[in-house]
mmCIF file of C-alpha atoms in Angstrom:
data_model
loop_
_atom_site.group_PDB
_atom_site.id
_atom_site.type_symbol
_atom_site.label_atom_id
_atom_site.label_comp_id
_atom_site.label_asym_id
_atom_site.label_seq_id
_atom_site.Cartn_x
_atom_site.Cartn_y
_atom_site.Cartn_z
ATOM 1 C CA MET A 1 -24.004 16.035 -32.335
ATOM 2 C CA ALA A 2 -20.842 16.496 -30.607
ATOM 3 C CA SER A 3 -17.984 14.636 -31.627
ATOM 4 C CA SER A 4 -15.657 13.604 -28.937
ATOM 5 C CA TRP A 5 -11.923 14.062 -29.264
ATOM 6 C CA LEU A 6 -9.543 12.458 -27.594
ATOM 7 C CA LEU A 7 -5.872 14.247 -27.418
ATOM 8 C CA LEU A 8 -2.882 12.886 -26.199
ATOM 9 C CA LEU A 9 -0.082 15.125 -25.392
ATOM 10 C CA LEU A 10 2.918 13.079 -23.704
ATOM 11 C CA PRO A 11 3.079 14.257 -21.019
ATOM 12 C CA VAL A 12 -0.116 15.395 -21.470
ATOM 13 C CA LEU A 13 -3.572 13.843 -22.789
ATOM 14 C CA CYS A 14 -6.565 16.163 -23.262
ATOM 15 C CA LEU A 15 -9.939 15.125 -24.157
ATOM 16 C CA GLY A 16 -12.711 17.534 -25.155
ATOM 17 C CA THR A 17 -15.853 17.772 -27.060
ATOM 18 C CA LEU A 18 -16.002 19.885 -30.204
ATOM 19 C CA PRO A 19 -19.182 21.188 -32.183
ATOM 20 C CA THR A 20 -19.663 19.380 -35.408
ATOM 21 C CA THR A 21 -22.599 18.269 -37.665
ATOM 22 C CA SER A 22 -21.040 15.029 -38.471
ATOM 23 C CA HIS A 23 -21.666 11.744 -36.206
ATOM 24 C CA ALA A 24 -19.764 11.122 -33.302
ATOM 25 C CA ALA A 25 -15.809 10.487 -33.495
ATOM 26 C CA ARG A 26 -12.764 10.344 -31.296
ATOM 27 C CA ALA A 27 -9.524 11.358 -32.553
ATOM 28 C CA PHE A 28 -6.357 10.937 -30.969
ATOM 29 C CA PHE A 29 -2.943 13.780 -30.615
ATOM 30 C CA VAL A 30 -0.027 13.024 -29.595
ATOM 31 C CA PHE A 31 2.809 15.347 -28.415
ATOM 32 C CA GLY A 32 6.289 14.652 -26.682
ATOM 33 C CA ASP A 33 9.491 13.398 -27.123
ATOM 34 C CA SER A 34 11.254 9.898 -28.243
ATOM 35 C CA LEU A 35 8.963 7.635 -25.813
ATOM 36 C CA VAL A 36 6.413 8.151 -28.082
ATOM 37 C CA ASP A 37 7.840 9.354 -31.502
ATOM 38 C CA ASN A 38 6.579 7.185 -34.019
ATOM 39 C CA GLY A 39 8.694 8.569 -36.933
ATOM 40 C CA ASN A 40 8.398 12.009 -37.091
ATOM 41 C CA ASN A 41 12.359 12.294 -36.918
ATOM 42 C CA ASN A 42 12.470 10.101 -40.056
ATOM 43 C CA TYR A 43 11.517 13.311 -41.696
ATOM 44 C CA LEU A 44 14.414 15.669 -40.226
ATOM 45 C CA ILE A 45 17.578 16.147 -40.397
ATOM 46 C CA THR A 46 18.886 14.906 -37.016
ATOM 47 C CA ALA A 47 20.745 11.951 -34.909
ATOM 48 C CA ALA A 48 18.093 10.906 -32.886
ATOM 49 C CA ARG A 49 16.495 8.288 -35.385
ATOM 50 C CA ALA A 50 14.956 4.917 -34.670
ATOM 51 C CA ASP A 51 14.468 4.130 -38.289
ATOM 52 C CA SER A 52 16.978 1.317 -38.826
ATOM 53 C CA PRO A 53 17.387 -1.981 -37.698
ATOM 54 C CA PRO A 54 17.393 -3.371 -35.323
ATOM 55 C CA TYR A 55 14.580 -0.906 -34.243
ATOM 56 C CA GLY A 56 11.439 -2.496 -35.001
ATOM 57 C CA ILE A 57 12.322 -6.077 -35.079
ATOM 58 C CA ASP A 58 9.185 -7.400 -33.269
ATOM 59 C CA THR A 59 6.816 -5.505 -35.808
ATOM 60 C CA PRO A 60 4.779 -7.943 -37.797
ATOM 61 C CA ASP A 61 6.877 -7.071 -40.696
ATOM 62 C CA HIS A 62 9.817 -6.504 -38.611
ATOM 63 C CA ARG A 63 10.827 -2.864 -39.970
ATOM 64 C CA ALA A 64 12.212 -0.016 -38.391
ATOM 65 C CA THR A 65 9.266 2.511 -38.295
ATOM 66 C CA GLY A 66 10.850 5.389 -36.003
ATOM 67 C CA ARG A 67 9.638 4.219 -33.292
ATOM 68 C CA PHE A 68 12.255 4.137 -30.210
ATOM 69 C CA SER A 69 11.304 0.483 -29.201
ATOM 70 C CA ASN A 70 11.390 -3.184 -30.666
ATOM 71 C CA GLY A 71 7.756 -2.796 -31.592
ATOM 72 C CA LYS A 72 4.705 -0.693 -30.480
ATOM 73 C CA ASN A 73 5.127 2.481 -27.985
ATOM 74 C CA VAL A 74 2.531 3.899 -25.486
ATOM 75 C CA PRO A 75 0.241 5.940 -28.356
ATOM 76 C CA ASP A 76 -0.140 2.671 -30.298
ATOM 77 C CA LEU A 77 -1.316 0.582 -27.638
ATOM 78 C CA ILE A 78 -3.521 3.567 -25.955
ATOM 79 C CA SER A 79 -5.044 3.284 -29.963
ATOM 80 C CA GLU A 80 -5.341 -0.639 -29.247
ATOM 81 C CA HIS A 81 -7.764 0.101 -26.225
ATOM 82 C CA LEU A 82 -9.484 2.749 -27.959
ATOM 83 C CA GLY A 83 -10.350 0.199 -30.773
ATOM 84 C CA ALA A 84 -8.684 2.863 -33.180
ATOM 85 C CA GLU A 85 -5.808 2.457 -35.729
ATOM 86 C CA PRO A 86 -2.423 3.980 -35.201
ATOM 87 C CA VAL A 87 -2.099 7.428 -35.660
ATOM 88 C CA LEU A 88 0.099 9.058 -38.328
ATOM 89 C CA PRO A 89 3.209 11.245 -38.100
ATOM 90 C CA TYR A 90 2.063 14.944 -38.628
ATOM 91 C CA LEU A 91 5.170 14.850 -41.119
ATOM 92 C CA SER A 92 3.864 11.546 -42.923
ATOM 93 C CA PRO A 93 2.884 12.312 -46.409
ATOM 94 C CA GLU A 94 0.192 9.912 -46.009
ATOM 95 C CA LEU A 95 -1.675 11.822 -43.356
ATOM 96 C CA ASP A 96 -4.109 13.779 -45.414
ATOM 97 C CA GLY A 97 -7.980 13.690 -45.607
ATOM 98 C CA ASP A 98 -10.051 11.308 -43.498
ATOM 99 C CA LYS A 99 -6.969 9.973 -41.798
ATOM 100 C CA MET A 100 -6.345 13.357 -40.279
ATOM 101 C CA LEU A 101 -9.704 12.762 -38.160
ATOM 102 C CA VAL A 102 -8.284 9.800 -36.737
ATOM 103 C CA GLY A 103 -5.558 12.040 -35.091
ATOM 104 C CA ALA A 104 -1.824 13.005 -35.318
ATOM 105 C CA ASN A 105 1.516 12.207 -33.553
ATOM 106 C CA PHE A 106 3.252 14.960 -33.134
ATOM 107 C CA ALA A 107 5.863 13.925 -31.069
ATOM 108 C CA SER A 108 9.851 14.252 -31.596
ATOM 109 C CA ALA A 109 12.882 12.987 -30.296
ATOM 110 C CA GLY A 110 14.992 15.019 -28.351
ATOM 111 C CA VAL A 111 12.552 17.613 -27.459
ATOM 112 C CA GLY A 112 12.788 19.257 -24.702
ATOM 113 C CA ILE A 113 10.522 21.215 -21.858
ATOM 114 C CA LEU A 114 10.292 24.848 -22.185
ATOM 115 C CA ASN A 115 9.015 27.486 -19.992
ATOM 116 C CA ASP A 116 6.205 28.306 -22.575
ATOM 117 C CA THR A 117 5.287 24.896 -22.896
ATOM 118 C CA GLY A 118 2.282 25.623 -20.641
ATOM 119 C CA ILE A 119 0.680 26.919 -23.664
ATOM 120 C CA GLN A 120 -0.908 23.239 -24.007
ATOM 121 C CA PHE A 121 -3.366 24.024 -21.473
ATOM 122 C CA ARG A 122 -4.554 26.709 -23.432
ATOM 123 C CA LEU A 123 -6.228 23.763 -25.418
ATOM 124 C CA TYR A 124 -8.966 23.962 -23.099
ATOM 125 C CA ASP A 125 -10.339 27.056 -24.707
ATOM 126 C CA LEU A 126 -10.511 24.849 -28.148
ATOM 127 C CA GLY A 127 -12.625 22.306 -26.414
ATOM 128 C CA ALA A 128 -10.105 19.929 -24.875
ATOM 129 C CA ARG A 129 -11.896 18.753 -21.408
ATOM 130 C CA ARG A 130 -9.534 16.007 -19.909
ATOM 131 C CA VAL A 131 -5.535 16.629 -19.655
ATOM 132 C CA LEU A 132 -3.562 13.678 -18.688
ATOM 133 C CA VAL A 133 0.146 14.551 -17.231
ATOM 134 C CA GLN A 134 2.513 12.219 -17.009
ATOM 135 C CA GLY A 135 5.160 12.675 -14.063
ATOM 136 C CA VAL A 136 8.669 12.008 -14.011
ATOM 137 C CA GLY A 137 9.875 8.452 -14.309
ATOM 138 C CA PRO A 138 12.613 6.839 -12.898
ATOM 139 C CA ILE A 139 15.312 8.617 -14.478
ATOM 140 C CA GLY A 140 18.288 7.415 -12.316
ATOM 141 C CA CYS A 141 17.565 3.725 -13.150
ATOM 142 C CA VAL A 142 17.775 3.874 -16.521
ATOM 143 C CA PRO A 143 20.446 1.564 -18.342
ATOM 144 C CA ALA A 144 22.408 4.741 -19.934
ATOM 145 C CA GLU A 145 22.663 6.462 -15.962
ATOM 146 C CA LEU A 146 23.692 2.745 -14.887
ATOM 147 C CA ALA A 147 26.345 2.348 -17.206
ATOM 148 C CA LEU A 148 27.706 5.912 -16.279
ATOM 149 C CA HIS A 149 27.246 5.833 -12.506
ATOM 150 C CA SER A 150 26.347 2.221 -11.055
ATOM 151 C CA LEU A 151 28.883 -0.192 -9.974
ATOM 152 C CA ASP A 152 26.143 -2.689 -8.754
ATOM 153 C CA GLY A 153 22.993 -1.516 -10.952
ATOM 154 C CA SER A 154 21.832 0.667 -8.188
ATOM 155 C CA CYS A 155 19.730 3.726 -9.346
ATOM 156 C CA ASP A 156 21.278 7.251 -9.028
ATOM 157 C CA ARG A 157 19.632 8.690 -6.160
ATOM 158 C CA GLU A 158 20.404 12.124 -6.758
ATOM 159 C CA LEU A 159 18.630 11.887 -9.997
ATOM 160 C CA GLN A 160 15.671 9.497 -7.917
ATOM 161 C CA ARG A 161 15.294 12.384 -5.714
ATOM 162 C CA ALA A 162 14.978 14.717 -8.132
ATOM 163 C CA ALA A 163 11.845 13.086 -9.727
ATOM 164 C CA GLU A 164 10.464 12.284 -6.050
ATOM 165 C CA MET A 165 10.547 16.398 -5.775
ATOM 166 C CA TYR A 166 9.063 17.290 -9.041
ATOM 167 C CA ASN A 167 6.435 14.478 -8.913
ATOM 168 C CA PRO A 168 4.212 15.688 -5.742
ATOM 169 C CA ARG A 169 4.572 19.139 -6.843
ATOM 170 C CA LEU A 170 3.238 18.542 -10.337
ATOM 171 C CA MET A 171 0.069 16.798 -8.469
ATOM 172 C CA SER A 172 -0.154 19.561 -6.688
ATOM 173 C CA LEU A 173 -0.465 21.783 -9.476
ATOM 174 C CA LEU A 174 -2.982 19.872 -11.764
ATOM 175 C CA GLY A 175 -5.047 20.122 -8.362
ATOM 176 C CA GLU A 176 -4.910 23.635 -8.427
ATOM 177 C CA LEU A 177 -5.818 23.813 -12.187
ATOM 178 C CA ASN A 178 -8.611 21.349 -11.595
ATOM 179 C CA ALA A 179 -9.946 23.806 -8.731
ATOM 180 C CA GLY A 180 -9.925 26.566 -11.090
ATOM 181 C CA TYR A 181 -11.690 24.832 -13.839
ATOM 182 C CA GLY A 182 -14.300 23.499 -11.710
ATOM 183 C CA GLY A 183 -13.960 19.893 -12.557
ATOM 184 C CA ASP A 184 -11.595 16.742 -13.104
ATOM 185 C CA VAL A 185 -9.871 18.321 -16.309
ATOM 186 C CA PHE A 186 -6.374 17.205 -15.243
ATOM 187 C CA VAL A 187 -5.322 13.721 -14.771
ATOM 188 C CA GLY A 188 -2.058 12.857 -13.540
ATOM 189 C CA VAL A 189 0.000 9.809 -13.847
ATOM 190 C CA ASN A 190 2.660 8.469 -11.361
ATOM 191 C CA MET A 191 5.178 6.899 -14.167
ATOM 192 C CA GLN A 192 7.717 6.625 -11.310
ATOM 193 C CA ARG A 193 5.421 4.419 -9.361
ATOM 194 C CA ILE A 194 4.496 2.259 -12.323
ATOM 195 C CA HIS A 195 8.221 1.992 -13.745
ATOM 196 C CA ASN A 196 9.680 1.200 -9.962
ATOM 197 C CA ASP A 197 7.259 -1.943 -9.880
ATOM 198 C CA PHE A 198 9.363 -3.101 -12.555
ATOM 199 C CA ILE A 199 12.766 -2.355 -11.304
ATOM 200 C CA ASP A 200 11.957 -3.384 -7.835
ATOM 201 C CA ASP A 201 10.632 -6.484 -8.346
ATOM 202 C CA PRO A 202 10.905 -7.583 -12.275
ATOM 203 C CA LYS A 203 10.537 -11.163 -11.890
ATOM 204 C CA ALA A 204 7.209 -10.727 -10.514
ATOM 205 C CA TYR A 205 6.195 -8.995 -13.742
ATOM 206 C CA GLY A 206 7.829 -11.718 -15.666
ATOM 207 C CA PHE A 207 11.127 -9.795 -16.735
ATOM 208 C CA GLU A 208 14.334 -11.192 -15.971
ATOM 209 C CA THR A 209 16.178 -7.925 -16.078
ATOM 210 C CA ALA A 210 15.231 -4.242 -15.525
ATOM 211 C CA THR A 211 18.845 -3.302 -15.378
ATOM 212 C CA GLN A 212 20.576 -4.329 -18.482
ATOM 213 C CA ALA A 213 19.040 -3.025 -21.762
ATOM 214 C CA CYS A 214 18.147 -5.392 -24.457
ATOM 215 C CA CYS A 215 20.059 -3.424 -27.381
ATOM 216 C CA GLY A 216 23.214 -1.187 -26.565
ATOM 217 C CA GLN A 217 26.868 -2.074 -25.471
ATOM 218 C CA GLY A 218 29.049 -1.269 -23.002
ATOM 219 C CA ARG A 219 28.211 -1.725 -19.297
ATOM 220 C CA PHE A 220 24.272 -2.648 -18.554
ATOM 221 C CA ASN A 221 24.054 -2.259 -22.613
ATOM 222 C CA GLY A 222 23.952 1.589 -21.779
ATOM 223 C CA MET A 223 26.484 2.918 -23.991
ATOM 224 C CA GLY A 224 25.575 4.233 -27.037
ATOM 225 C CA LEU A 225 22.972 3.766 -29.656
ATOM 226 C CA CYS A 226 21.262 0.906 -30.749
ATOM 227 C CA THR A 227 22.562 -0.455 -34.018
ATOM 228 C CA MET A 228 23.391 -3.526 -35.749
ATOM 229 C CA MET A 229 26.432 -4.016 -34.482
ATOM 230 C CA SER A 230 24.950 -3.882 -30.656
ATOM 231 C CA SER A 231 24.607 -6.538 -28.300
ATOM 232 C CA LEU A 232 20.984 -7.794 -28.999
ATOM 233 C CA CYS A 233 19.043 -9.914 -26.875
ATOM 234 C CA ALA A 234 17.226 -13.016 -28.139
ATOM 235 C CA ASP A 235 13.810 -12.505 -25.952
ATOM 236 C CA ARG A 236 13.022 -9.086 -25.722
ATOM 237 C CA ASP A 237 9.887 -9.725 -23.547
ATOM 238 C CA ALA A 238 12.554 -10.779 -20.525
ATOM 239 C CA TYR A 239 13.729 -6.937 -20.288
ATOM 240 C CA VAL A 240 12.300 -3.842 -19.242
ATOM 241 C CA PHE A 241 14.425 -1.535 -21.321
ATOM 242 C CA TRP A 242 15.009 -1.799 -24.676
ATOM 243 C CA ASP A 243 17.672 0.547 -24.945
ATOM 244 C CA ALA A 244 19.401 2.659 -23.036
ATOM 245 C CA PHE A 245 16.323 4.872 -22.355
ATOM 246 C CA HIS A 246 13.397 3.413 -23.658
ATOM 247 C CA PRO A 247 11.238 0.459 -22.361
ATOM 248 C CA THR A 248 10.408 -3.078 -24.492
ATOM 249 C CA GLU A 249 6.826 -2.966 -26.076
ATOM 250 C CA ARG A 250 5.991 -5.487 -23.393
ATOM 251 C CA ALA A 251 6.959 -2.992 -20.880
ATOM 252 C CA ASN A 252 5.051 -0.614 -22.494
ATOM 253 C CA ARG A 253 2.032 -2.824 -22.481
ATOM 254 C CA LEU A 254 2.334 -2.779 -18.949
ATOM 255 C CA ILE A 255 2.488 0.784 -18.496
ATOM 256 C CA VAL A 256 -1.095 1.357 -20.577
ATOM 257 C CA GLN A 257 -2.602 -1.073 -18.208
ATOM 258 C CA GLN A 258 -1.980 1.158 -15.582
ATOM 259 C CA PHE A 259 -3.260 3.897 -17.626
ATOM 260 C CA MET A 260 -6.227 2.253 -18.485
ATOM 261 C CA SER A 261 -7.442 0.599 -15.579
ATOM 262 C CA GLY A 262 -4.789 1.288 -12.938
ATOM 263 C CA SER A 263 -5.820 2.551 -8.975
ATOM 264 C CA VAL A 264 -5.410 6.156 -7.835
ATOM 265 C CA ASP A 265 -1.917 5.224 -6.498
ATOM 266 C CA TYR A 266 -0.789 5.363 -10.541
ATOM 267 C CA ILE A 267 -3.258 7.483 -12.052
ATOM 268 C CA ALA A 268 -5.631 10.385 -10.218
ATOM 269 C CA PRO A 269 -8.491 11.140 -9.742
ATOM 270 C CA MET A 270 -9.196 8.773 -12.371
ATOM 271 C CA ASN A 271 -7.771 6.165 -14.864
ATOM 272 C CA LEU A 272 -8.866 6.271 -18.545
ATOM 273 C CA SER A 273 -11.420 3.538 -18.885
ATOM 274 C CA THR A 274 -13.368 5.812 -16.160
ATOM 275 C CA VAL A 275 -12.474 9.188 -18.327
ATOM 276 C CA LEU A 276 -14.070 7.281 -21.424
ATOM 277 C CA ALA A 277 -16.719 5.875 -19.170
ATOM 278 C CA VAL A 278 -18.024 9.354 -17.436
ATOM 279 C CA ASP A 279 -17.373 11.565 -20.463
ATOM 280 C CA LEU A 280 -19.750 8.707 -22.646
ATOM 281 C CA HIS A 281 -22.272 8.997 -20.086
ATOM 282 C CA LYS A 282 -22.200 12.852 -20.431
ATOM 283 C CA GLU A 283 -22.331 12.587 -24.194
ATOM 284 C CA GLN A 284 -25.673 10.342 -23.582
ATOM 285 C CA LEU A 285 -27.394 12.667 -21.395
ATOM 286 C CA ARG A 286 -26.758 15.519 -23.873
ATOM 287 C CA THR A 287 -28.570 13.434 -26.648
#
């Protein structure tokens, strides 16, 4: 029986089938930056780390895990929806044997996008049949940018305009790739639209603020790193942003809700719940 593999590369997610003699299983792999890093940088010599308090303050044991959040990040929450345990960092010494069958997280805070990043699309040749690609979020609205360029909490228009130019071109490219592969292989996520919902009307989503970071210092708490010396909010659920760049766990939960069940305004041509249902049906027809 074929084994279903769910491969998440933020900003890309892939779903495919690989031949195997074992029973069906689903694995989850993550690639990306600090938005999805769950501890790889703990094992690297770098200043981009989240392995000390107050990071992780709202995890069950209140321990900093290397996630740039007060709690869980997007891959953790997708694993919840899949009914699977969170994947381990690929540098973790605990990642061996059967745990590798669950998947692995290859994300690392501070990575960028290079011209050869498109090599990820070659995963199709290895069996990946679904690729979810995130667009650029509201980069002009993060507290770090507000601290530098905003007097009243308004987003930086130039950065917002850059994202608005990039995202439609990305969706067009995904459409061309789908036409070439003859199916809905590539799925695009409108991250700017998802975040803008919170930013334009935070109170409608139960937030008190979308401009002030929970942890930081300076204007909008957007200056420098989140440390034990930082100003720390008491109610993390009231904030869209945990630190100068990254969402709180509650914001991440709302983001993943759109991944799983959002309309085509947020994720197209289908959401992840539909992707999983369609592929399960195809698998059942083959057996």
